[in-house]
Each structure stands twice: as structure tokens, then as C-alpha cells.
Amino acid sequence: MTTFAGAVEANGQYVEHLRVVRQIRDDALAKDELQLPQICVIGATSAGKSSFLSRLTGVPFPQDAEMCTKAAIVVNCTRRDDASSCTEAEPATACSSGSSKQANALKFYISDRNKKYVECGADEIAEKISERQNELLMDEFPHLAPDDVSSVKQIVSGEIKVLVEGPGVCDLTLVDLPGFVQNEGKSEGLKSQVEALVKKHVQKKETLICIVSEAKETEDNIEALQVAREFDKHGARTLHVLSKFDLFDSIDAERRARDWICEDWDNGNDLGRHAVINFVKGGEGPMEETREEEMLVGLNLPKERVGVIRFRERVQPLFANLIATHIPALATSIRLRLAECKRALEKIGREPQSDQELIMAVKTILLSGSTNVQQKLSTAAFAKFKEGAHAKEELLTFEWTTESFGTNAFECPVFQGREVFEDCLRRIRDEWRPILQEYMKDVKQIATTSTKKLLTCPTVTPLPGRLISAVITEAGKNVDVTSVRFNKSCTDALDLEAEFGTANSYFDASFGAMEAIPEALEKMISQSLTGKWNDLKNVDDVMQTIGAAKKEYAFKQSSAEMDENCKQKIHKAVKANFNCEAKTFVDSILKHTRNGVLHSRTSWIQNTLHNNPIIKSAAKEDPKIVKKREELKQQEERLTNCQLQIESVFYDGEAESSESQPHENAEAGNGQLHGALANGNEEEEEEQHDADAHEHEHEQPMEVEMVGGDHYVVDEQEQVECEDQDVDPKRQCRR
């Protein structure tokens, strides 16, 4: 049977994909927000996670009774020269971390703070990992003393990157995460820090989760399993390694662990559990791999689910499919992030701006926002003022307009009431005053705040903060000066309303309409016609009725008191004057606003702003903008390199297709891995299971080729038993 490693060696696609993903991980930063395919190894601090990884990768990780992993350790394993893959049986023996032959053959590198890989010996790598971890701790916790940093139990956000290469090394990338802790001790918050870092990695659908736990533990006691299920409910991207498979505290625990392995195998769960033994009992050192497999197979466990050798065979194709599934979406993500970076860079300018360019940018922004200021004044201030001014007409009742009227025997009765009319005008002015004051306050507020809103709007080119502050301050001073003049002109206009002063024909028309047919006469005419005449009565009859009503009205008026007639005239005159002045007064304030505020603002921007010494001294590019520009340029370079790397594995047509359907490509890898990865769909599994059973229905006896080249002969009786139990004979686990 051809192994997967042999297949990928033939076409080189997996190795090339892996190289690209690694290069992108080295080039990119966390803030680039690129979701990279990865295998994350999680587990408790005492679960044997580091020991298992040391045997799997050949990297001697730091190991201690205390917490030793405080940062994510990214291990890139690369097979070099033309040596055989470690998925083959014989070279696999040399892959044991306890082998001196392997230690001499492997080369180790660790990335320093400058992202350069520095070579170190096999006996140095564990110490170098600890030193790099301490550097990250000092970077994030500078208050720590150098002598104390190694003993501090804190989690850092940075990554430690290790490269191991040589013959017999599997092409893999694994991320070793800090182990879950049960007792925080004096390190308050450590448990939550570990959990947050683990969740940050495993929640990504691009992550293949590898749990390492002691074989004796129940599922409820495995915290890593609970976290994995939170983000991978059906286990579609979760592997589970049961370590210390030779150490059980009860027969029930051993039986339970063996049943887990066998049930996963029998059910065809390609992401099922895997048994390992890291150390030989009695402290004899790391377990030799072929001996490990013999011991575990001797426990009636399926050969394919035990030992580090077989784990390498399993995990490499799973990781290959993970990368193949998500690399199109990764390509799309890089293109989108690069386009976003370029837009941000164009917005702030690729090159620094001169002093004059900065000032011109300010003037352009403020002038282009003039319409916005006018609209704000119209809707938020003037409309309210206009409505408030006209609403005072409700006060002009007969009683309100004539309440100060008194009989004056020394005045001709026909001309009495002039003082009352003028008093009404003053009272109307006083009613308008608070409305005008509120309007003037609103105008100043809008004029003041508009400068800040325009200059700090997210859609405009970012300007130096110091320059923005200077312009806001100086513009505010101009508003203060303008407001004094504007308020005086508005107040003067209001004071003029205390005296009669209109020759507007609208006043004559309004007053005349009230006097043409007095209201009492109108009522008499309407009453005389109501109920007595139909619509088609003779015109002469109607005129006679109106004439009779006029005579009756004249008789009553002759007997009415002269004072009442004067009051009626005063009331009508006040209302007529209000109807005229309410319009002219509001129009006058509108003109003062335009001339005193808007024109003054435009003049200051065009003629004064660029000569203001305070603004000129502040027209220097903000250090934050300089830093931001440099960061964006660096990000653009990183993402461009990433794009070139990932495009090297695509044909142009494929790249364009993935760009046109980014959501489809991204969704394709969401919890469902192609091929060796379980799809989590029970119906599809059942259909595949039926197909497998049908395939073997007429074969007797049957020879099945197992992974690794072994052959297993199924006789007729065993085949029949398997069919009766609806189990694929090549999956049958002997317990």
C-alpha cells in the first residue's frame, strides 16, 4: 500500500503548501489577522504533552515539574535531503528523541527577536527555548527582575518559533500551547490566561486540535476536551492522544481507555483516539518507538491507533487536507487585507506632507463642509427658532391684547388705544427675546463644534492631532468674535420690533379683511339665512335678507359703547401687525445669520487661517501619522510577500476563482475536512459504511492490506460475523 508521505513526495503539492504556510507565518504578524492552518496541541500540565511532542518532533522541549510552557511554541518539522520518510517502518526507529543517532542527524534552529533563525545544538535547544521565553516575559512584564523572570507563572502573547530538519523528520507544523493548570497558587488569573490563549487558537476553523491527556482520565476530567468541544462540537477537527497508557489506577480505567480506542477504530472514526507510552517504567528513559508499538498491540489494540510511529502516519495526511482545504480562503484573505492596507496608506499619504500641504488640506476640508454647516444651522437651530416665533400668535387673544386698555376722557374716543397697541408690541418683543437668545446660543454651538467634526471625520484624510487642536482653538476664537457682532445685530433687530414700523401692504390687507365685514355682522347674516332659504332662492330675496341684517347690525352698533369698538380695533391691529412682523423679523434674523456667521466663517478660512502663526507652527506631521505610515508600509511589504508566496501554488485562474468566491472557499473548510478528516455527517458515514460492507460481500477469504504494508487475512467465519454485526472486517478490533 502506498503511504501518504510517498504520494506527497511524488507530486510535492503538500510540501509546497506547507512551505508557503510556514513562510507566511514567519512573514506575517498577529495584527495582520491571517488565519493559518495549524495543528494545536493542548492538554493539562501533567498530561505528558511535552514528552509526547518531543518524541513526535525530535525537539527536546523544556520539561519540569512546574509549569514550563508559558508561550505558544511553533515547531516546524522539515524533512531534508533524500532520506526516507519517517512514516516508513525502519527509519521511524531513528525518529525517537532518545536516539543519539537522530540527535546527530537533526538540525535545530530558533527564531530570535529579529525573526532570524539561529542554529543551535540538540543539547542547547531546550535551554534556548527557555531563554527566548524569558525574553518574551521581560518584553511584556518589564518590571520583572531578570533573575526572577523564569520562575514567574504568566502567559505571554508572543510566539516562540523552532525549526527542526533532517532525515526521517515528518513535514509538519505544530503549535504547543501552555498546559491547563488546576492550582494557580500565588499566580492569580493564570488559569484564565491559559484558557484564553488556548481558545484563541482552537476556535479557528483552520486549526486541527490535538488533545493530549492521561489515559486513565474520564472525559469529564479532561479540561482540554471540554474546550475543544466548545468550538468543535462534533469532533470534526479534533484528535485525542491518550498518554501514559501503561499507567492506570484501576482496571475499569484501563478497560475504558481500551474501549475508546477500539470503538473509534470499529466505527471508522479517522480522527479517533490514539494510545502512546512516552517513558519506560522504572525511569529508564524515553520509550523506544518499536517497543512501544509492540506493547500496545499486545493489549489487543489496533496497530494503526497506537504509538508515535502510527501517529505520524495519521497526522500528516490530516494536516495536508487541512491546508488544502483552507489555502484558497487564505489567499483571498491576504488579497483583501493587502487591499485594505493600501487604502489606508493612500488615505494618510504614502509620503509625508509639507506644512503648506497640511494647511491646504485643512482649508479644503472646512470649505467643503460649508453646506453641512448650513444644513445643521437650518435644521437644528433656525427651524426651531422660526417655529417658536410664529407660535407666539397663540397669545394674541382679545383679552391679552386689551388687558391694559382704559377709558381716557381727554382723548377723542375715535383715537383711544394707541398706548395699548404699542404696549402689545413691546410685550411681543419680550416674548420673542428668549427664543432669539436660545437661537443665538445654538448658532454659536454649531459653529464651534463643526470645525472639530469636519476635521476628525473618519472619511477625511487624517491630519496631525496638534494641527487639528490648533485649528479648532483658533476657529473657536473667531467664532467668539463673530458671535459678539452677530448677537448685537440680532438683538438690535429684535428691539426694533417694539415700535410700529411697517408699510407692508400685507398689514393693510390683513387689517382690512378683519374690518370689511365685522364678525358680528357675518354671524347675523348667516343666522338669517340658515334654515330659511334653499340653495336656489332668488338673488333679490337674498339681498333683501342681507340688507335687513345690516340695518339690525347698525342699530345695535349705535347703542354699543365706544370703548368696545376701540378694543376690537386694537385687537385686530395687533394681530395684523404680528402676522406681518413675524415674517419680516424671522427673515431679518436669517439674513444676519448668513452675513454675520456663515460669511465670516468662509472669510476666516479663505483669508486668515493660512496666515495664523499658531496654526502655521502646528502644521507639522504628527509622529503618530509617521509611525502609522511606516507600519502600513511594513504591513504592505509583509502581505505582498505573503501574496507572492501563496500565488506561487496557484494557477492564475484558480487564484481569480478563489477571489470571486471568498465566502464559499472559507466555508468549505468550516469543521469539515476532506478525505482523511471526518465530515461529521452521520448520513454520509452510514452510506459509506453500507458501501464498504457491500464491497466485501462476496469475497472469501479476503486479504486486506493494512497501513504500513502488513496483510491481515479474514476467513469466512470472521467475515460472516463482521457482516452480521454490520462492521467492516478491516476495522474489526480484537479486544
XYZ file of C-alpha atoms in Angstrom:
735
model
C 0.000 0.000 0.000
C 1.370 3.423 -0.968
C 1.757 5.682 2.051
C 0.536 9.257 2.018
C 4.061 10.520 2.566
C 5.137 8.739 -0.575
C 2.266 10.266 -2.505
C 3.034 13.803 -1.478
C 6.714 13.217 -2.144
C 5.786 12.297 -5.710
C 3.811 15.408 -6.523
C 5.292 17.783 -3.971
C 1.996 19.625 -3.503
C 1.723 19.131 0.252
C 5.350 20.038 0.869
C 4.957 23.153 -1.260
C 1.741 24.154 0.508
C 3.388 23.609 3.878
C 6.389 25.694 2.853
C 4.106 28.556 1.839
C 2.098 28.430 5.066
C 5.304 28.447 7.117
C 6.743 31.353 5.170
C 3.542 33.326 5.664
C 3.612 32.582 9.402
C 7.204 33.840 9.556
C 6.464 36.954 7.489
C 3.113 37.956 8.974
C 2.339 39.410 12.369
C -0.635 38.773 14.628
C -2.134 42.151 13.700
C -2.241 41.050 10.055
C -5.105 38.783 11.149
C -4.346 35.925 8.774
C -5.935 32.614 9.736
C -3.290 29.966 9.047
C -3.816 26.197 9.011
C -2.147 24.738 12.100
C -2.105 21.798 14.494
C -2.533 22.985 18.080
C -1.541 20.614 20.876
C -3.373 21.180 24.156
C -3.624 19.372 27.481
C -3.026 19.607 31.206
C 0.435 20.421 32.565
C 0.950 16.866 33.833
C -0.611 15.012 30.908
C 2.663 14.195 29.141
C 2.123 16.736 26.371
C 5.723 17.964 26.118
C 7.116 14.427 26.305
C 4.837 13.300 23.504
C 5.804 16.283 21.336
C 9.496 15.663 21.956
C 9.132 12.121 20.648
C 6.936 13.249 17.749
C 9.165 16.072 16.522
C 12.605 15.228 17.892
C 12.734 18.565 19.736
C 13.759 18.163 23.400
C 11.281 20.593 24.967
C 11.942 22.038 28.419
C 10.358 19.721 30.977
C 9.835 20.413 34.633
C 7.519 19.520 37.454
C 6.445 23.154 37.443
C 4.814 24.978 34.560
C 7.446 25.257 31.810
C 5.459 26.310 28.700
C 4.360 29.937 29.031
C 4.056 30.855 25.364
C 2.867 29.240 22.174
C 5.777 27.258 20.692
C 5.526 26.811 16.925
C 7.541 23.801 15.762
C 8.252 23.457 12.050
C 9.435 19.946 11.198
C 11.064 19.600 7.787
C 12.499 16.528 6.088
C 15.818 17.360 4.415
C 17.879 15.635 1.696
C 16.585 12.492 0.001
C 16.307 10.374 3.126
C 13.300 8.148 3.617
C 10.199 9.493 5.256
C 9.755 8.687 8.913
C 6.417 7.163 8.039
C 8.331 4.119 6.867
C 8.979 1.468 9.484
C 12.788 1.260 9.573
C 13.708 4.958 9.618
C 10.943 5.577 12.117
C 13.081 3.923 14.778
C 15.616 6.654 14.338
C 12.973 9.282 14.930
C 12.882 8.587 18.644
C 14.013 11.582 20.644
C 16.027 9.212 22.790
C 18.200 8.105 19.893
C 21.695 9.577 19.728
C 21.734 8.765 16.030
C 18.769 11.047 15.491
C 20.219 13.825 17.629
C 23.321 13.878 15.454
C 21.278 13.829 12.246
C 18.839 16.605 13.140
C 19.475 20.326 12.979
C 17.697 22.751 15.286
C 17.018 26.456 14.816
C 15.205 29.005 16.965
C 13.882 32.385 15.859
C 15.336 35.357 17.745
C 13.662 38.674 18.479
C 14.667 39.864 14.978
C 12.776 36.927 13.416
C 16.025 35.325 12.274
C 16.558 31.609 12.771
C 19.716 30.819 14.743
C 21.125 27.290 14.709
C 21.757 25.522 17.994
C 22.731 22.016 19.056
C 20.420 19.273 20.278
C 21.740 19.747 23.802
C 21.075 23.510 23.613
C 17.599 23.790 22.105
C 15.668 23.280 25.357
C 17.703 25.992 27.064
C 17.328 28.307 24.055
C 13.549 27.859 24.164
C 13.564 28.833 27.843
C 15.767 31.859 27.137
C 13.510 33.052 24.323
C 10.502 32.556 26.572
C 12.137 34.686 29.264
C 12.773 37.417 26.681
C 9.075 37.464 25.816
C 8.206 37.633 29.502
C 10.561 40.588 30.002
C 9.033 42.345 26.980
C 5.503 42.032 28.357
C 6.413 42.415 32.056
C 9.374 44.839 32.116
C 9.049 45.313 35.877
C 10.295 41.753 36.465
C 13.847 41.245 37.665
C 15.965 39.147 35.257
C 16.698 36.616 37.994
C 13.004 36.184 38.790
C 11.531 36.021 35.310
C 11.986 32.261 34.841
C 10.016 31.486 37.998
C 7.091 33.778 37.151
C 3.910 31.973 36.169
C 2.491 34.243 33.495
C 1.363 33.688 29.918
C 2.756 35.777 27.065
C 1.073 36.508 23.744
C 4.194 36.178 21.591
C 5.252 33.003 19.810
C 8.468 31.008 20.062
C 9.370 29.530 16.681
C 11.528 26.428 16.383
C 12.707 24.668 13.235
C 13.917 21.075 13.165
C 15.110 19.450 9.960
C 16.862 16.316 8.877
C 16.304 12.827 7.502
C 13.394 10.917 8.957
C 11.544 14.073 10.054
C 7.883 14.426 9.103
C 6.826 17.610 7.332
C 4.541 19.108 9.974
C 3.866 22.364 11.784
C 2.638 22.066 15.354
C 1.794 24.693 17.959
C 2.460 23.635 21.543
C 0.235 25.686 23.859
C 0.675 26.132 27.624
C -0.934 23.387 29.672
C -4.101 23.805 31.699
C -3.410 24.306 35.397
C -5.513 23.037 38.268
C -3.891 25.018 41.090
C -2.945 28.632 40.400
C -1.115 29.057 43.684
C 0.032 32.646 44.023
C -0.385 33.300 40.294
C -3.874 34.750 40.311
C -5.543 34.659 36.918
C -3.119 32.117 35.421
C -5.858 29.573 34.756
C -7.950 32.100 32.838
C -4.862 33.288 30.906
C -4.121 29.757 29.706
C -7.745 29.153 28.808
C -7.949 32.422 26.850
C -4.789 31.635 24.847
C -5.955 28.097 24.070
C -9.409 29.277 22.989
C -7.864 31.966 20.802
C -6.133 29.224 18.794
C -8.611 26.333 18.801
C -11.673 28.418 17.941
C -10.334 28.964 14.432
C -11.763 26.545 11.899
C -8.306 26.380 10.319
C -6.959 24.608 13.426
C -6.632 20.840 13.826
C -6.905 20.275 17.584
C -4.671 17.621 19.144
C -5.585 16.840 22.759
C -3.091 15.042 24.999
C -4.478 13.593 28.230
C -3.641 10.759 30.593
C -5.324 7.544 29.512
C -6.742 6.967 32.985
C -8.794 10.187 32.995
C -12.536 10.266 32.337
C -13.879 12.647 29.714
C -15.385 14.906 32.376
C -11.944 15.416 33.939
C -10.224 16.404 30.688
C -10.468 20.198 30.524
C -8.837 20.324 27.096
C -11.596 18.091 25.727
C -14.301 20.391 27.096
C -12.662 23.431 25.488
C -12.269 21.618 22.162
C -15.928 20.592 22.144
C -16.938 24.187 22.741
C -15.643 25.070 19.273
C -15.715 21.650 17.569
C -18.913 20.109 18.846
C -18.839 17.006 16.644
C -15.087 16.427 16.760
C -14.687 17.038 13.040
C -11.203 18.507 13.553
C -10.101 17.018 16.884
C -7.526 14.277 17.559
C -7.128 12.803 21.032
C -3.874 11.239 22.260
C -4.119 9.056 25.377
C -0.695 9.190 27.027
C 0.727 7.025 29.833
C -1.198 4.052 28.516
C 0.785 1.789 30.834
C -0.207 3.691 33.979
C -3.745 3.114 35.256
C -5.089 3.416 38.770
C -7.862 0.864 38.227
C -8.919 -1.973 35.952
C -12.026 -0.002 34.998
C -9.910 2.933 33.841
C -7.775 0.654 31.669
C -10.834 -1.062 30.190
C -12.467 2.293 29.464
C -9.384 3.611 27.630
C -9.024 0.425 25.566
C -12.728 0.541 24.668
C -12.353 4.131 23.473
C -9.536 3.187 21.103
C -11.335 0.114 19.768
C -14.725 1.786 19.378
C -13.238 4.648 17.384
C -11.465 2.162 15.137
C -14.519 -0.066 14.709
C -16.710 2.934 13.871
C -14.312 4.162 11.214
C -13.586 7.387 13.077
C -10.488 8.654 11.296
C -9.998 11.289 13.989
C -10.380 8.777 16.826
C -8.220 8.405 19.912
C -4.598 7.250 19.836
C -2.595 5.445 22.546
C 1.040 6.250 23.414
C 3.591 5.445 26.114
C 6.236 8.132 26.480
C 8.523 6.627 29.117
C 9.683 3.185 30.152
C 8.587 2.198 33.624
C 11.296 2.419 36.226
C 12.860 5.618 34.939
C 14.841 4.010 32.122
C 14.254 6.973 29.831
C 12.082 7.635 26.761
C 10.202 4.735 25.252
C 11.729 3.264 22.082
C 9.122 3.500 19.344
C 9.031 -0.045 18.011
C 8.902 -1.405 21.545
C 6.045 0.984 22.306
C 4.043 -0.338 19.374
C 4.655 -3.957 20.361
C 3.491 -3.313 23.926
C 0.297 -1.546 22.868
C -0.604 -4.022 20.133
C -0.112 -6.696 22.773
C -3.039 -5.101 24.610
C -5.280 -6.069 21.658
C -5.377 -2.509 20.366
C -5.458 -1.825 16.603
C -1.946 -1.290 15.299
C -2.989 1.817 13.394
C -4.041 3.605 16.596
C -1.017 3.082 18.824
C 2.451 4.564 19.150
C 4.248 7.581 17.795
C 5.125 5.845 14.519
C 1.487 5.368 13.566
C 0.525 8.801 14.843
C 2.881 10.341 12.303
C 1.207 8.276 9.614
C -2.186 9.600 10.694
C -1.483 13.248 11.344
C 0.440 14.136 8.184
C -2.410 13.412 5.719
C -4.867 15.101 8.052
C -2.726 18.226 8.097
C -2.290 18.036 4.333
C -6.044 18.054 3.849
C -6.418 20.869 6.364
C -4.016 23.031 4.367
C -5.527 22.094 1.012
C -8.989 22.946 2.333
C -8.125 26.386 3.679
C -5.346 27.677 1.463
C -7.756 29.176 -1.139
C -9.521 31.170 1.583
C -6.117 32.179 2.961
C -5.164 33.517 -0.466
C -8.372 35.545 -0.577
C -7.814 36.842 2.953
C -4.318 38.013 2.067
C -5.571 39.869 -1.011
C -8.347 41.573 0.945
C -6.033 42.566 3.801
C -3.464 43.875 1.308
C -6.112 45.954 -0.471
C -7.279 47.331 2.876
C -3.702 48.180 3.814
C -3.142 50.001 0.520
C -6.340 52.040 1.000
C -5.265 53.065 4.491
C -1.837 54.032 3.194
C -3.289 56.102 0.367
C -5.591 57.824 2.833
C -2.787 59.150 5.039
C -0.442 59.577 2.079
C 2.470 57.417 1.083
C 4.862 60.316 1.579
C 4.984 62.997 4.305
C 3.042 66.219 3.645
C 4.642 69.677 3.755
C 3.408 72.441 6.060
C 1.563 74.202 3.250
C 0.013 70.955 2.043
C -1.327 70.284 5.519
C -2.837 73.773 5.792
C -4.371 73.488 2.335
C -5.858 70.155 3.341
C -7.459 71.825 6.366
C -8.899 74.640 4.250
C -10.277 72.190 1.711
C -11.965 70.111 4.396
C -13.528 73.134 6.118
C -14.734 74.772 2.910
C -16.176 71.550 1.550
C -18.081 71.220 4.804
C -19.830 74.600 4.450
C -23.004 73.020 3.129
C -23.013 70.659 6.064
C -22.780 73.599 8.474
C -25.627 75.422 6.702
C -27.826 72.347 6.873
C -27.055 71.887 10.547
C -27.942 75.520 11.281
C -31.141 75.200 9.264
C -32.453 72.033 10.883
C -31.066 72.159 14.402
C -31.374 75.897 15.091
C -33.276 78.063 12.619
C -36.289 75.789 12.167
C -36.779 75.715 15.935
C -36.417 79.499 16.172
C -38.890 80.130 13.341
C -41.469 77.783 14.799
C -41.092 79.331 18.248
C -41.507 82.869 16.944
C -44.694 82.090 14.990
C -46.098 80.053 17.862
C -46.479 83.229 19.954
C -49.545 84.097 17.896
C -51.460 81.857 20.275
C -51.039 84.540 22.955
C -52.889 87.181 20.945
C -56.339 86.663 22.380
C -58.801 89.539 22.760
C -58.218 89.613 26.483
C -54.385 89.594 26.142
C -54.291 92.450 23.632
C -56.754 94.678 25.522
C -55.959 93.956 29.132
C -54.217 97.332 29.631
C -56.977 99.338 27.890
C -58.580 102.160 29.908
C -61.067 104.941 29.108
C -59.477 108.369 28.628
C -61.944 111.238 28.625
C -59.248 113.641 27.455
C -58.707 111.765 24.204
C -61.003 111.653 21.264
C -62.875 108.317 21.534
C -62.018 107.536 17.926
C -58.237 107.663 18.610
C -58.096 105.955 22.021
C -55.909 102.798 22.429
C -52.627 103.877 20.807
C -50.669 103.231 24.013
C -52.276 99.806 24.360
C -51.222 98.862 20.815
C -47.618 99.954 21.441
C -47.576 98.070 24.751
C -48.603 94.915 22.913
C -45.679 95.345 20.510
C -43.247 95.596 23.437
C -44.758 92.549 25.083
C -44.482 90.547 21.856
C -40.827 91.612 21.625
C -40.241 90.344 25.149
C -41.874 87.024 24.262
C -39.510 86.660 21.317
C -36.370 87.526 23.289
C -35.716 84.120 24.998
C -36.409 82.359 21.722
C -33.833 84.544 19.990
C -31.318 84.054 22.805
C -31.676 80.290 22.523
C -31.160 80.550 18.777
C -28.003 82.640 19.159
C -26.674 80.086 21.633
C -27.396 77.230 19.211
C -25.703 79.066 16.348
C -22.520 79.541 18.351
C -22.529 75.924 19.473
C -22.913 74.625 15.924
C -20.289 76.999 14.549
C -17.846 75.941 17.270
C -18.313 72.180 17.064
C -18.486 71.991 13.286
C -14.743 72.538 12.941
C -13.865 69.551 15.113
C -16.444 67.308 13.468
C -15.206 68.121 9.992
C -11.512 67.710 10.780
C -11.927 64.453 12.705
C -14.428 62.820 10.372
C -13.311 59.214 9.609
C -13.806 59.764 5.877
C -11.275 62.591 5.566
C -7.518 62.336 5.304
C -6.034 62.026 8.818
C -4.374 65.237 9.974
C -1.811 65.830 12.726
C -3.515 65.994 16.091
C -1.563 69.105 17.044
C -2.726 70.874 13.878
C -6.340 69.851 14.450
C -6.204 71.191 18.007
C -4.689 74.480 16.835
C -7.298 74.970 14.105
C -10.144 74.133 16.496
C -8.813 76.626 19.054
C -8.245 79.446 16.564
C -11.543 78.810 14.803
C -13.217 78.954 18.203
C -11.683 82.363 18.820
C -13.061 83.577 15.507
C -16.493 82.231 16.453
C -16.306 84.136 19.749
C -15.604 87.409 17.938
C -18.218 86.711 15.301
C -20.803 85.799 17.921
C -20.478 89.164 19.649
C -21.261 91.010 16.426
C -23.942 88.530 15.442
C -25.680 88.706 18.809
C -25.707 92.508 18.741
C -27.193 92.654 15.259
C -29.886 90.144 16.211
C -30.686 91.986 19.458
C -30.939 95.307 17.612
C -33.312 93.724 15.128
C -35.449 92.452 17.986
C -35.566 95.834 19.728
C -36.943 97.427 16.574
C -39.990 95.207 16.955
C -41.066 97.262 19.988
C -42.292 100.035 17.682
C -44.651 100.010 14.765
C -42.715 100.256 11.553
C -44.216 98.569 8.570
C -45.528 99.915 5.295
C -46.098 96.422 4.096
C -49.321 96.065 2.155
C -49.773 92.755 3.909
C -50.656 94.683 7.083
C -53.285 96.719 5.238
C -54.756 93.642 3.642
C -54.827 91.706 6.894
C -56.435 94.526 8.890
C -58.833 95.385 6.075
C -60.025 91.823 5.859
C -60.988 91.956 9.517
C -62.872 95.272 9.088
C -64.639 94.656 5.745
C -67.461 92.662 7.282
C -67.352 92.672 11.039
C -67.603 89.300 12.662
C -70.907 90.135 14.385
C -72.430 91.103 11.046
C -71.247 87.889 9.488
C -72.977 85.926 12.248
C -76.262 87.824 11.794
C -76.282 87.181 8.045
C -75.504 83.522 8.440
C -78.199 83.105 11.111
C -80.842 84.826 8.998
C -80.087 82.566 6.057
C -79.743 79.314 7.962
C -82.881 77.218 7.922
C -84.929 79.731 5.875
C -83.563 79.566 2.360
C -82.757 76.800 -0.032
C -79.764 76.903 -2.332
C -81.830 78.016 -5.372
C -83.575 81.093 -3.849
C -83.905 84.273 -5.839
C -80.952 86.680 -5.657
C -83.227 89.608 -4.809
C -84.581 87.758 -1.822
C -81.047 87.088 -0.588
C -80.064 90.738 -0.963
C -83.150 91.798 0.998
C -82.118 89.458 3.793
C -78.592 90.885 3.862
C -79.941 94.431 3.897
C -82.185 93.654 6.841
C -79.236 92.165 8.694
C -77.134 95.277 8.053
C -79.852 97.570 9.430
C -80.181 95.440 12.540
C -76.376 95.438 12.994
C -76.166 99.242 12.585
C -78.897 99.726 15.192
C -77.055 97.542 17.696
C -73.714 99.238 16.999
C -75.137 102.654 17.568
C -76.126 101.566 21.019
C -72.793 99.793 21.790
C -70.204 101.501 23.867
C -67.365 103.272 22.053
C -64.751 101.539 24.264
C -65.682 98.147 22.938
C -65.212 99.368 19.394
C -61.739 100.637 20.275
C -60.783 97.323 21.834
C -61.853 95.481 18.725
C -59.727 97.753 16.558
C -56.691 97.324 18.865
C -57.006 93.539 18.847
C -57.252 93.427 15.070
C -54.342 95.822 14.638
C -52.085 93.786 16.949
C -52.867 90.566 15.095
C -52.343 92.183 11.708
C -49.018 93.635 12.823
C -47.907 90.263 14.232
C -48.756 88.478 11.004
C -46.515 90.887 9.161
C -43.665 91.305 11.663
C -43.330 87.596 12.474
C -42.323 87.038 8.884
C -40.059 90.052 8.481
C -38.371 89.527 11.866
C -37.591 85.866 11.154
C -36.294 86.813 7.701
C -34.119 89.501 9.243
C -32.507 87.008 11.659
C -31.909 84.596 8.782
C -30.016 87.303 6.875
C -27.963 88.259 9.931
C -27.031 84.586 10.354
C -25.864 84.293 6.780
C -23.948 87.570 6.737
C -22.668 87.562 10.300
C -21.849 83.876 10.789
C -21.543 81.965 7.533
C -19.811 84.692 5.534
C -17.486 85.404 8.443
C -16.589 81.699 8.688
C -15.812 81.482 4.968
C -13.746 84.668 5.057
C -11.677 83.397 8.005
C -10.967 80.081 6.266
C -10.000 81.682 2.962
C -8.110 84.753 4.137
C -6.915 84.294 7.720
C -6.368 80.625 8.522
C -3.161 80.123 6.494
C -1.559 83.238 7.995
C -2.354 82.377 11.614
C 1.040 81.917 13.365
C -0.265 79.327 15.821
C -1.720 77.212 13.034
C 1.425 77.560 10.937
C 3.621 76.377 13.804
C 1.338 73.372 14.356
C 1.349 72.355 10.697
C 3.866 69.591 11.259
C 3.085 65.962 10.550
C 2.000 64.080 13.651
C 4.527 61.494 14.895
C 1.587 59.092 15.136
C 0.943 59.517 11.418
C 4.622 58.969 10.672
C 4.561 55.797 12.753
C 1.293 54.667 11.202
C 2.656 55.211 7.692
C 5.747 53.185 8.490
C 3.645 50.382 9.997
C 1.387 50.319 6.954
C 4.354 50.216 4.597
C 5.822 47.327 6.557
C 2.478 45.557 6.563
C 2.133 46.155 2.837
C 5.545 44.597 2.290
C 4.693 41.617 4.514
C 1.353 40.992 2.847
C 2.848 41.439 -0.607
C 5.428 38.777 0.214
C 2.661 36.552 1.552
C 0.654 37.090 -1.609
C 3.614 36.212 -3.810
C 4.220 33.094 -1.758
C 0.666 31.848 -1.898
C 0.165 32.728 -5.546
C 3.133 30.532 -6.356
C 0.993 27.468 -5.569
C -1.958 28.574 -7.691
C -2.595 28.944 -11.368
C -3.855 32.407 -12.224
C -7.301 31.040 -12.968
C -7.548 29.303 -9.618
C -6.483 32.415 -7.773
C -9.116 34.510 -9.556
C -11.776 31.904 -8.840
C -10.982 31.884 -5.134
C -11.136 35.693 -5.092
C -14.564 35.774 -6.721
C -15.945 33.297 -4.200
C -14.188 34.071 -0.904
C -17.094 33.104 1.300
C -17.588 29.800 -0.470
C -13.916 28.923 -0.133
C -13.802 29.911 3.508
C -16.952 27.976 4.298
C -15.612 24.861 2.595
C -13.228 24.201 5.471
C -15.575 25.009 8.315
C -15.433 21.946 10.518
C -15.397 19.519 7.558
C -12.043 18.197 6.350
C -11.841 16.438 3.003
C -10.613 12.843 2.721
C -8.998 11.616 5.912
C -10.756 14.211 8.069
C -14.117 13.169 9.484
C -17.013 15.031 7.943
C -19.282 14.915 10.968
C -22.262 13.958 8.817
C -23.905 10.797 10.124
C -25.886 10.111 6.956
C -22.793 10.231 4.751
C -20.906 7.984 7.166
C -23.762 5.481 7.099
C -23.856 5.473 3.287
C -20.097 4.957 3.116
C -20.334 2.197 5.684
C -23.012 0.402 3.605
C -20.857 0.773 0.503
C -17.865 -0.763 2.291
C -19.966 -3.670 3.533
C -21.289 -4.289 0.009
C -17.781 -4.211 -1.417
C -16.699 -7.130 0.779
C -19.934 -9.101 0.499
C -18.705 -11.794 -1.926
C -15.033 -12.041 -1.004
C -13.943 -15.286 0.739
C -11.394 -15.466 2.038
C -10.262 -11.824 1.914
C -6.763 -10.406 2.206
C -6.685 -6.812 3.409
C -3.623 -4.619 3.045
C -3.113 -2.540 6.172
C -1.312 0.792 6.593
C 2.406 0.134 6.630
C 2.292 -2.824 4.234
C 1.054 -5.552 6.626
C -1.566 -8.055 5.464
C -4.404 -9.420 7.527
C -6.359 -12.483 6.305
C -10.054 -12.587 7.166
C -11.512 -16.113 6.994
C -15.112 -16.902 6.048
C -16.365 -17.243 9.610
C -14.842 -13.951 10.743
C -16.187 -12.249 7.642
C -19.703 -13.565 8.310
C -19.526 -12.440 11.933
C -18.452 -8.998 10.801
C -21.325 -8.830 8.322
C -23.813 -9.913 10.984
C -22.521 -7.146 13.247
C -22.552 -4.662 10.352
C -18.834 -3.983 10.875
C -16.146 -3.561 8.255
C -13.785 -6.570 8.803
C -10.691 -4.423 8.205
C -11.912 -2.162 11.058
C -12.681 -5.031 13.480
C -10.826 -4.554 16.775
C -9.856 -7.708 18.718
C -10.387 -6.950 22.434
